[in-house]
Amino acid sequence: MTTTTPDQWIRDLFSDRANRTGPGMVALDPKDSAKIIAFGGGYPDADSLPIQDIAESTRIALERDGEWALQYAFGTGVPELVDTLLDKLRRDQGIEATRENVLITNGASQALGLIFEAFVDPGDVIISEAPFFLGTVHRCRASGADVREIPLDDEGLDVAALESTLNELKAEGKQAKFLYLVPNFQNPTGITYSPERREAILNLCKAHGVPVLEDDAYYDLRFEGDAVPTFYGLADEPGQVMYCGTFSKIIGAGMRLGWVVAHPTVIAHLSGLKTDAGTPAFASHVVAEFTGSGTLAEHIGTLKDVYRHRRDVMLAELEAKLPDGCSWTRPTGGFFIWLTLPEGLDCADVAAACVEQGLQIGIGKNFFTTGKGAENIRLAYSFNDDEEIERGVDILATVIRDQLDSARN
Amino acid sequence: MTTTTPDQWIRDLFSDRANRTGPGMVALDPKDSAKIIAFGGGYPDADSLPIQDIAESTRIALERDGEWALQYAFGTGVPELVDTLLDKLRRDQGIEATRENVLITNGASQALGLIFEAFVDPGDVIISEAPFFLGTVHRCRASGADVREIPLDDEGLDVAALESTLNELKAEGKQAKFLYLVPNFQNPTGITYSPERREAILNLCKAHGVPVLEDDAYYDLRFEGDAVPTFYGLADEPGQVMYCGTFSKIIGAGMRLGWVVAHPTVIAHLSGLKTDAGTPAFASHVVAEFTGSGTLAEHIGTLKDVYRHRRDVMLAELEAKLPDGCSWTRPTGGFFIWLTLPEGLDCADVAAACVEQGLQIGIGKNFFTTGKGAENIRLAYSFNDDEEIERGVDILATVIRDQLDSARN
C-alpha cells in the first residue's frame, strides 16, 4: 500500500467483474437534462408525470399503511403491490399469474440484472436481438457473456438467422441461457414483433430448450392497432418465458419499480440473489394505491395521447427536413425512432457535432456488442415538447447536410 | 426441455452464483411480523416511524421537485440527498467527504452487495469479525469467498488473532480483499469497539494493505457515553476505509436508502456495477427534505429514548428471569443483545421451542460461516413494546429451564 498510490492499490484489489465492467457514471444532476434537447435518453415526459396524484396516493397509503410503508419488506414484494400488479397484468396484458410467479424489483433494470446473475457465468452464451437495449448491452459486457446477435426486420427478429444460430450452438455443444428481446416498440428501433413472428420464435426456442427473456417495458404505450399477445401468454407453461416490465414509463422512473413474472423456481432464485433487503415498501405502497385506485388506467390514456402526438411531430419534422439518403422507422408506440444515415456518415461524428449545438442523440454503435451500427442513430421523442423537437431536428438536419457536404469534398 | 421437468430444465441453466446462493425468501407479508414477538429480526419500532413527517416531506418535495422526484436519477445519487448526507456526516459522524466520495444505494444492503461484487471473486479471502451480520454471512456464501473469521471481545475484534491471520495470509501468499466489521453496537453482539482497538486494527490493516469495510448502520443510536471516532475518520486517506450507513434505522427501512463513503475510484466502480438505473429519486427527494429540514436530528433524539428504554426493559427481564448459566451483553446503543446459553443447550432447539409459543429469536449459528454459535442467541429489543418484551422473555426463560431439565435427565 505504501509502495503504490491509493488509487492503484485499490484497483489491484478489484474483482474480474469490476474490471470487465469499468467505472460508471458519477455525480450527475438530472436537472441538466433540461438544459439540452435530449433525443438521446428514454426519459418520460416531465409535464405528464402524475405529481398531484402521487402526492395524494402517498397521503392515503401512509395514512392507511404507514407503519408498513416505512418498514422492511423482505421476500418477493409488498403483497398489496403484487396483487394489484397481477390484476393489471390479467386485465391489460392478458397474463395469468399468481404471487409465486412475481418478483417486484427496483425497476426492470434490476430484474434484468438479477436474471443475468442467475443464469450467466463468464463465457456462457446468450442470444439477443440486435440492435438492443443499452442496459442489456452493458450487462452482457459485465457478465462476460458470449453474445450471439440476431438481426431485426420490421416484424421482429430474423427467424432464419435465429434457427441457424441455434443449430450452430448445437454443433458447438453449447446451450444458450436465454434469448433476450423487446417485442413491443423495441428499444432502440421502435419496431413491434408480429404475432406470427412471436409464434415462430417461441417454437424454435422451445425446441432448443432456450428460455425467452421478454422485456416489455413499453407494452402499455401503444398508439394504434391492437395489442399483440405476449410471449409469456403464448407459452405453454411459465418455464419458457421470463417476462419483465416496469412502472417507470407509465408512472415515474423515480419510483424505481419493475417486475419479473416467471416460473416459481426462477423467482425463488432471483429472490435469493436480491440482497438489497427488499424492494422499497414506501414506493410499493404508494404505487399500489395509485394503480389499484384506477388512476393508472386513466393516466395511461393521457400518456398515449402525449407520446402519439410527439411521435407524429418528430416523424413530420424528419420527413420535412432530413436530406435524401436518410431513412427511419415508424413506431406504433413507445419512445423511439431508429434512423439510418446516408452512406459515408458516422453516427459518432454526427452526435459530436449535434452536442456542440445542444442536441443529444443516441449513438447507434452503442446498441450492439459487435461494433455495428455506425450508420445508425436512436431518436427519443418522449422527453421534449413540440418546439424542442422542431429545433432538435433542425440541428440534426443541418449537421447531416454539413457532414454530407464535407464527405463529398 | 421435453426430456426433463420445466423445473429441472431451468435449474440446469442456473449460474454457479445462483447455485451457491440457492433460493431466497418468496411471498411474505411483513404484517405477519406483528403476529409474533419478533426478537429475531432487527426491525425498527413501528410506533416511532415518522409517518406524519414523511407525508409532509413528500408533499413539500413533490411540490418543489416533483418532476425530478419522479424522473430517472442516474449516477451516484440525487444531488439534494448527497449534499444533506454530507452535512449530516460532517456534523454527526465527524466525517469530511465530498460528492465524489459518496454513492447512495438501496439501503446499506445494496452498498455491501456492490462492494462484494467489486472486490470478491470466488476463492478470494475476506476477513470478518465473528459473529457477524447475517446479510454479510449470506454474501460471503454467494460470492464464494474464503472467509477468515476473527473472534470478538467486549472491546471489539481480537487484534492478536487479526495479526496472526494477516501473517498466515502473507505466508500463504494471499491478499485479503477487505476486513468487514460493525464497530458500533455490533450486529449481532451489541458490543462497541474501543478507540484504542480501532487505532490498532486500522494500523494493522494499513501495514498489510487491507481496506476496512466499516458497516456503521447503528451509529446514530447511542444511548449513553461519547461517540467513538469512525475508522473512516481515523484513516489517513479515504482509500483505507469504505464506510457504509443507512437511513433504515433512523427514518424507515421502507425507504431503502443507504450509502457508502469511499475513495472516488471505488465509488466510480461501484456505480458501474450498480445496474438498477439509479437509487430511487422519489425516496431520495423525500428523505433529503426530511433530513435537511432538521426533522431528522429531532427524530433521532426520540428514537434513542425509545430504544434505550426497551434495552433497559429487556436487560431487567433477562436479569430477573433467566436461570443461572446464562450470560448476555449490555449494549450502549443499537438493537441487539447477544445471549450465551448454559452448557449443553443448542440455540436451534431453543428457537424451535420458542417459535411454537409465538416467540422468534435469532439462531446463533446463523451469524458464523464456520458452524460456531450453537450456544448463542441474538435478541432484538427494537421491535416489541414493554409488555411483549416481558412476555417474550417469559417464554424464553421457560424454554431454557425446560430444556435444561430434560438435558439433566
GROMACS .gro file of N, CA and C in nm, chain A residues 219-313:
model
  285
  219TYR      N    1  -4.505  -0.190  -2.322
  219TYR     CA    2  -4.632  -0.254  -2.359
  219TYR      C    3  -4.750  -0.159  -2.357
  220ASP      N    4  -4.766  -0.082  -2.250
  220ASP     CA    5  -4.887  -0.002  -2.230
  220ASP      C    6  -4.895   0.119  -2.321
  221LEU      N    7  -4.783   0.154  -2.385
  221LEU     CA    8  -4.780   0.279  -2.463
  221LEU      C    9  -4.799   0.253  -2.612
  222ARG      N   10  -4.908   0.185  -2.647
  222ARG     CA   11  -4.943   0.159  -2.788
  222ARG      C   12  -5.033   0.271  -2.838
  223PHE      N   13  -4.993   0.335  -2.949
  223PHE     CA   14  -5.069   0.448  -3.002
  223PHE      C   15  -5.178   0.406  -3.099
  224GLU      N   16  -5.159   0.292  -3.164
  224GLU     CA   17  -5.255   0.250  -3.267
  224GLU      C   18  -5.246   0.099  -3.288
  225GLY      N   19  -5.352   0.043  -3.347
  225GLY     CA   20  -5.353  -0.101  -3.371
  225GLY      C   21  -5.385  -0.178  -3.244
  226ASP      N   22  -5.405  -0.310  -3.260
  226ASP     CA   23  -5.442  -0.394  -3.146
  226ASP      C   24  -5.317  -0.449  -3.077
  227ALA      N   25  -5.332  -0.474  -2.947
  227ALA     CA   26  -5.224  -0.535  -2.871
  227ALA      C   27  -5.193  -0.673  -2.928
  228VAL      N   28  -5.066  -0.709  -2.928
  228VAL     CA   29  -5.022  -0.840  -2.977
  228VAL      C   30  -4.996  -0.928  -2.854
  229PRO      N   31  -5.035  -1.057  -2.859
  229PRO     CA   32  -5.015  -1.143  -2.743
  229PRO      C   33  -4.867  -1.146  -2.700
  230THR      N   34  -4.844  -1.148  -2.569
  230THR     CA   35  -4.707  -1.156  -2.518
  230THR      C   36  -4.651  -1.297  -2.537
  231PHE      N   37  -4.518  -1.309  -2.542
  231PHE     CA   38  -4.454  -1.441  -2.543
  231PHE      C   39  -4.498  -1.519  -2.419
  232TYR      N   40  -4.504  -1.450  -2.305
  232TYR     CA   41  -4.542  -1.518  -2.181
  232TYR      C   42  -4.681  -1.580  -2.195
  233GLY      N   43  -4.772  -1.502  -2.255
  233GLY     CA   44  -4.908  -1.551  -2.273
  233GLY      C   45  -4.917  -1.664  -2.375
  234LEU      N   46  -4.830  -1.661  -2.475
  234LEU     CA   47  -4.832  -1.763  -2.581
  234LEU      C   48  -4.770  -1.895  -2.535
  235ALA      N   49  -4.684  -1.889  -2.433
  235ALA     CA   50  -4.610  -2.009  -2.391
  235ALA      C   51  -4.703  -2.113  -2.328
  236ASP      N   52  -4.664  -2.240  -2.343
  236ASP     CA   53  -4.744  -2.349  -2.283
  236ASP      C   54  -4.735  -2.344  -2.132
  237GLU      N   55  -4.618  -2.309  -2.081
  237GLU     CA   56  -4.602  -2.304  -1.935
  237GLU      C   57  -4.495  -2.200  -1.900
  238PRO      N   58  -4.500  -2.145  -1.774
  238PRO     CA   59  -4.419  -2.029  -1.738
  238PRO      C   60  -4.268  -2.053  -1.746
  239GLY      N   61  -4.226  -2.181  -1.748
  239GLY     CA   62  -4.083  -2.207  -1.758
  239GLY      C   63  -4.019  -2.152  -1.884
  240GLN      N   64  -4.100  -2.134  -1.990
  240GLN     CA   65  -4.043  -2.097  -2.120
  240GLN      C   66  -4.008  -1.949  -2.132
  241VAL      N   67  -4.075  -1.863  -2.052
  241VAL     CA   68  -4.058  -1.719  -2.069
  241VAL      C   69  -4.039  -1.650  -1.934
  242MET      N   70  -3.945  -1.554  -1.929
  242MET     CA   71  -3.932  -1.463  -1.815
  242MET      C   72  -3.979  -1.327  -1.866
  243TYR      N   73  -4.085  -1.274  -1.804
  243TYR     CA   74  -4.149  -1.152  -1.853
  243TYR      C   75  -4.117  -1.034  -1.761
  244CYS      N   76  -4.043  -0.934  -1.812
  244CYS     CA   77  -4.007  -0.817  -1.733
  244CYS      C   78  -4.087  -0.695  -1.776
  245GLY      N   79  -4.125  -0.615  -1.679
  245GLY     CA   80  -4.196  -0.491  -1.706
  245GLY      C   81  -4.161  -0.387  -1.601
  246THR      N   82  -4.219  -0.268  -1.616
  246THR     CA   83  -4.182  -0.157  -1.527
  246THR      C   84  -4.294  -0.055  -1.514
  247PHE      N   85  -4.295   0.015  -1.401
  247PHE     CA   86  -4.384   0.130  -1.384
  247PHE      C   87  -4.315   0.259  -1.427
  248SER      N   88  -4.188   0.248  -1.470
  248SER     CA   89  -4.109   0.369  -1.499
  248SER      C   90  -4.168   0.452  -1.611
  249LYS      N   91  -4.222   0.387  -1.714
  249LYS     CA   92  -4.271   0.461  -1.831
  249LYS      C   93  -4.414   0.507  -1.814
  250ILE      N   94  -4.487   0.444  -1.721
  250ILE     CA   95  -4.631   0.477  -1.708
  250ILE      C   96  -4.664   0.551  -1.578
  251ILE      N   97  -4.575   0.550  -1.479
  251ILE     CA   98  -4.598   0.630  -1.357
  251ILE      C   99  -4.481   0.726  -1.340
  252GLY      N  100  -4.363   0.673  -1.309
  252GLY     CA  101  -4.246   0.758  -1.295
  252GLY      C  102  -4.124   0.674  -1.269
  253ALA      N  103  -4.017   0.702  -1.343
  253ALA     CA  104  -3.894   0.625  -1.329
  253ALA      C  105  -3.834   0.643  -1.190
  254GLY      N  106  -3.865   0.758  -1.126
  254GLY     CA  107  -3.812   0.785  -0.992
  254GLY      C  108  -3.864   0.691  -0.886
  255MET      N  109  -3.972   0.618  -0.918
  255MET     CA  110  -4.025   0.518  -0.826
  255MET      C  111  -3.937   0.395  -0.822
  256ARG      N  112  -3.863   0.370  -0.933
  256ARG     CA  113  -3.780   0.251  -0.947
  256ARG      C  114  -3.859   0.125  -0.910
  257LEU      N  115  -3.970   0.103  -0.975
  257LEU     CA  116  -4.046  -0.020  -0.950
  257LEU      C  117  -4.070  -0.092  -1.082
  258GLY      N  118  -4.023  -0.216  -1.087
  258GLY     CA  119  -4.046  -0.302  -1.201
  258GLY      C  120  -4.077  -0.441  -1.151
  259TRP      N  121  -4.080  -0.538  -1.242
  259TRP     CA  122  -4.116  -0.673  -1.203
  259TRP      C  123  -4.064  -0.775  -1.302
  260VAL      N  124  -4.059  -0.898  -1.256
  260VAL     CA  125  -4.039  -1.011  -1.345
  260VAL      C  126  -4.145  -1.115  -1.310
  261VAL      N  127  -4.209  -1.170  -1.414
  261VAL     CA  128  -4.306  -1.279  -1.399
  261VAL      C  129  -4.241  -1.402  -1.460
  262ALA      N  130  -4.230  -1.510  -1.383
  262ALA     CA  131  -4.158  -1.629  -1.432
  262ALA      C  132  -4.196  -1.751  -1.351
  263HIS      N  133  -4.134  -1.863  -1.385
  263HIS     CA  134  -4.153  -1.989  -1.313
  263HIS      C  135  -4.113  -1.970  -1.166
  264PRO      N  136  -4.189  -2.028  -1.073
  264PRO     CA  137  -4.158  -2.010  -0.930
  264PRO      C  138  -4.013  -2.044  -0.893
  265THR      N  139  -3.953  -2.141  -0.961
  265THR     CA  140  -3.813  -2.175  -0.933
  265THR      C  141  -3.721  -2.060  -0.969
  266VAL      N  142  -3.751  -1.992  -1.079
  266VAL     CA  143  -3.672  -1.875  -1.119
  266VAL      C  144  -3.691  -1.763  -1.017
  267ILE      N  145  -3.817  -1.736  -0.982
  267ILE     CA  146  -3.847  -1.628  -0.886
  267ILE      C  147  -3.774  -1.652  -0.754
  268ALA      N  148  -3.777  -1.776  -0.705
  268ALA     CA  149  -3.712  -1.805  -0.576
  268ALA      C  150  -3.562  -1.779  -0.582
  269HIS      N  151  -3.499  -1.813  -0.695
  269HIS     CA  152  -3.354  -1.794  -0.706
  269HIS      C  153  -3.318  -1.648  -0.731
  270LEU      N  154  -3.404  -1.577  -0.804
  270LEU     CA  155  -3.379  -1.432  -0.819
  270LEU      C  156  -3.391  -1.365  -0.683
  271SER      N  157  -3.488  -1.409  -0.604
  271SER     CA  158  -3.506  -1.355  -0.470
  271SER      C  159  -3.383  -1.382  -0.383
  272GLY      N  160  -3.322  -1.499  -0.400
  272GLY     CA  161  -3.200  -1.532  -0.325
  272GLY      C  162  -3.085  -1.440  -0.362
  273LEU      N  163  -3.080  -1.400  -0.488
  273LEU     CA  164  -2.971  -1.315  -0.536
  273LEU      C  165  -2.999  -1.167  -0.509
  274LYS      N  166  -3.122  -1.135  -0.473
  274LYS     CA  167  -3.161  -0.995  -0.449
  274LYS      C  168  -3.127  -0.958  -0.306
  275THR      N  169  -3.002  -0.917  -0.282
  275THR     CA  170  -2.957  -0.899  -0.143
  275THR      C  171  -2.965  -0.752  -0.100
  276ASP      N  172  -3.070  -0.682  -0.144
  276ASP     CA  173  -3.085  -0.542  -0.103
  276ASP      C  174  -3.194  -0.526   0.003
  277ALA      N  175  -3.228  -0.638   0.068
  277ALA     CA  176  -3.327  -0.636   0.178
  277ALA      C  177  -3.465  -0.591   0.133
  278GLY      N  178  -3.496  -0.614   0.005
  278GLY     CA  179  -3.632  -0.592  -0.040
  278GLY      C  180  -3.651  -0.466  -0.122
  279THR      N  181  -3.746  -0.472  -0.215
  279THR     CA  182  -3.782  -0.355  -0.294
  279THR      C  183  -3.858  -0.258  -0.204
  280PRO      N  184  -3.830  -0.126  -0.218
  280PRO     CA  185  -3.884  -0.029  -0.123
  280PRO      C  186  -4.033  -0.042  -0.094
  281ALA      N  187  -4.066  -0.061   0.035
  281ALA     CA  188  -4.206  -0.070   0.077
  281ALA      C  189  -4.277   0.065   0.057
  282PHE      N  190  -4.203   0.174   0.075
  282PHE     CA  191  -4.263   0.308   0.064
  282PHE      C  192  -4.320   0.328  -0.077
  283ALA      N  193  -4.235   0.320  -0.178
  283ALA     CA  194  -4.282   0.337  -0.316
  283ALA      C  195  -4.384   0.229  -0.351
  284SER      N  196  -4.365   0.108  -0.299
  284SER     CA  197  -4.457  -0.002  -0.333
  284SER      C  198  -4.599   0.027  -0.286
  285HIS      N  199  -4.612   0.077  -0.164
  285HIS     CA  200  -4.747   0.108  -0.112
  285HIS      C  201  -4.809   0.226  -0.189
  286VAL      N  202  -4.725   0.324  -0.223
  286VAL     CA  203  -4.775   0.440  -0.299
  286VAL      C  204  -4.826   0.396  -0.437
  287VAL      N  205  -4.747   0.316  -0.506
  287VAL     CA  206  -4.783   0.271  -0.641
  287VAL      C  207  -4.900   0.172  -0.637
  288ALA      N  208  -4.907   0.091  -0.531
  288ALA     CA  209  -5.021   0.000  -0.516
  288ALA      C  210  -5.151   0.081  -0.503
  289GLU      N  211  -5.145   0.189  -0.426
  289GLU     CA  212  -5.263   0.276  -0.410
  289GLU      C  213  -5.298   0.343  -0.543
  290PHE      N  214  -5.196   0.396  -0.609
  290PHE     CA  215  -5.216   0.467  -0.736
  290PHE      C  216  -5.273   0.373  -0.842
  291THR      N  217  -5.217   0.253  -0.849
  291THR     CA  218  -5.258   0.155  -0.951
  291THR      C  219  -5.395   0.096  -0.920
  292GLY      N  220  -5.414   0.059  -0.792
  292GLY     CA  221  -5.539  -0.006  -0.751
  292GLY      C  222  -5.658   0.088  -0.761
  293SER      N  223  -5.635   0.217  -0.743
  293SER     CA  224  -5.746   0.313  -0.740
  293SER      C  225  -5.804   0.338  -0.880
  294GLY      N  226  -5.735   0.285  -0.982
  294GLY     CA  227  -5.786   0.307  -1.117
  294GLY      C  228  -5.723   0.429  -1.183
  295THR      N  229  -5.648   0.506  -1.102
  295THR     CA  230  -5.584   0.626  -1.157
  295THR      C  231  -5.487   0.591  -1.268
  296LEU      N  232  -5.423   0.472  -1.258
  296LEU     CA  233  -5.322   0.433  -1.356
  296LEU      C  234  -5.382   0.420  -1.496
  297ALA      N  235  -5.496   0.347  -1.507
  297ALA     CA  236  -5.557   0.323  -1.638
  297ALA      C  237  -5.585   0.457  -1.708
  298GLU      N  238  -5.642   0.550  -1.632
  298GLU     CA  239  -5.676   0.683  -1.685
  298GLU      C  240  -5.548   0.756  -1.727
  299HIS      N  241  -5.446   0.746  -1.642
  299HIS     CA  242  -5.320   0.815  -1.670
  299HIS      C  243  -5.253   0.761  -1.797
  300ILE      N  244  -5.261   0.631  -1.818
  300ILE     CA  245  -5.201   0.571  -1.938
  300ILE      C  246  -5.266   0.628  -2.064
  301GLY      N  247  -5.398   0.652  -2.057
  301GLY     CA  248  -5.468   0.713  -2.170
  301GLY      C  249  -5.409   0.849  -2.206
  302THR      N  250  -5.384   0.928  -2.102
  302THR     CA  251  -5.324   1.061  -2.124
  302THR      C  252  -5.187   1.048  -2.188
  303LEU      N  253  -5.105   0.956  -2.134
  303LEU     CA  254  -4.968   0.940  -2.184
  303LEU      C  255  -4.968   0.902  -2.331
  304LYS      N  256  -5.060   0.812  -2.371
  304LYS     CA  257  -5.064   0.770  -2.511
  304LYS      C  258  -5.086   0.890  -2.602
  305ASP      N  259  -5.177   0.980  -2.561
  305ASP     CA  260  -5.204   1.100  -2.643
  305ASP      C  261  -5.079   1.186  -2.656
  306VAL      N  262  -5.010   1.204  -2.543
  306VAL     CA  263  -4.890   1.289  -2.543
  306VAL      C  264  -4.784   1.230  -2.634
  307TYR      N  265  -4.755   1.101  -2.618
  307TYR     CA  266  -4.644   1.040  -2.694
  307TYR      C  267  -4.681   1.018  -2.840
  308ARG      N  268  -4.809   0.988  -2.869
  308ARG     CA  269  -4.852   0.975  -3.009
  308ARG      C  270  -4.828   1.107  -3.081
  309HIS      N  271  -4.868   1.215  -3.015
  309HIS     CA  272  -4.851   1.348  -3.074
  309HIS      C  273  -4.702   1.378  -3.099
  310ARG      N  274  -4.620   1.347  -3.003
  310ARG     CA  275  -4.476   1.378  -3.019
  310ARG      C  276  -4.412   1.292  -3.129
  311ARG      N  277  -4.456   1.166  -3.137
  311ARG     CA  278  -4.407   1.082  -3.248
  311ARG      C  279  -4.445   1.146  -3.381
  312ASP      N  280  -4.572   1.189  -3.391
  312ASP     CA  281  -4.619   1.250  -3.516
  312ASP      C  282  -4.539   1.375  -3.550
  313VAL      N  283  -4.512   1.457  -3.449
  313VAL     CA  284  -4.435   1.580  -3.473
  313VAL      C  285  -4.295   1.543  -3.522
   0.00000   0.00000   0.00000
